[in-house]
Amino acid sequence: MATVFLNDTFLPAEQAKVSVYDRGFLFGDGVYEVIPVYGRQPFRLNAHLSRLQSSLDGIHLTNPFDDERWTQLITQLIEQNDSDNQAVYLQVTRGVAPREHVFPEGGKPTVFMMSNPLNSVPESYKEQGIKAITVDDIRWQRCDIKAIALLPNTMMRQQAHEKGAGEAILIRDGVMTEGSASNSYAVFDGVIYTAAKDNTVLPGITRDFVLELAAKANIPYKEESVTADRLTQADEIWISSSTRELLPVTTLDDKPVGHGIPGPLWQKLDALYQRDKLEANQ
């Protein structure tokens, strides 16, 4: 039986209850993080907690814990669940209050954490790559906040699923931003391109790790926009996320990317990723 954390208490998942008046339920008024855990060690926890703080600042919600307390609670949650490799999900909402758009004064945030087994990416994804489609980016203007209100993302991911694709790559104002649940990359002539950090993309922890690996391997990269038209000419396209790590896209909108197989730069970066991820916990 899985153990979760809810408002200062560890308890069996089946016993966890949240009020119907919680603003997370009524308004999607909250933020979240997903932290991969390898060998019972959280991956880049400091960076995840820093991003959590940034998201909380973005919605003007006081952090209920300092980093030391978060670390203690996350460590306890990992210890109380079975898998060595886990995906820890944590969520902070503005808490319980009468339904009113204006923020309540003096409210207590709702804090929830759970852990699920972190399953390995299927080998077929790495051997063959995945399919993706391009869709219009219909999200709000603060995509740098990791908000729990993910209806646009789920709609776009569902659109990809219905077309037999594993991800939707989002296009806003004619340029690639990111995936519906990932950061995205394009490779041209040995150079990696990914969108710059601004309000249109999530500042991915995995993305930062990928770019650090590229720098160490002397692989050039640029944080700048790629137009939708140019994307169709990419030698390689990738996505990355906490739970799917780094994956090659080999078919985009039913057309092959490059030679239609995982490319050499992805193979090199993925090998570095697998080698270094266990040591990249800070």
Short mmCIF file of C-alpha atoms in Angstrom, two decimals, residues 132 232 249-258 260:
data_model
loop_
_atom_site.label_atom_id
_atom_site.label_comp_id
_atom_site.label_asym_id
_atom_site.label_seq_id
_atom_site.Cartn_x
_atom_site.Cartn_y
_atom_site.Cartn_z
CA ALA A 132 5.28 13.58 -32.35
CA THR A 232 10.72 20.30 -40.53
CA VAL A 249 11.63 12.07 -32.00
CA THR A 250 12.03 10.24 -35.29
CA THR A 251 8.68 11.08 -36.90
CA LEU A 252 7.10 14.53 -36.86
CA ASP A 253 3.65 15.06 -38.36
CA ASP A 254 3.95 11.68 -40.12
CA LYS A 255 7.26 12.64 -41.78
CA PRO A 256 10.68 11.24 -40.86
CA VAL A 257 13.06 13.41 -38.85
CA GLY A 258 16.49 13.24 -40.46
CA GLY A 260 14.03 8.48 -39.40
#
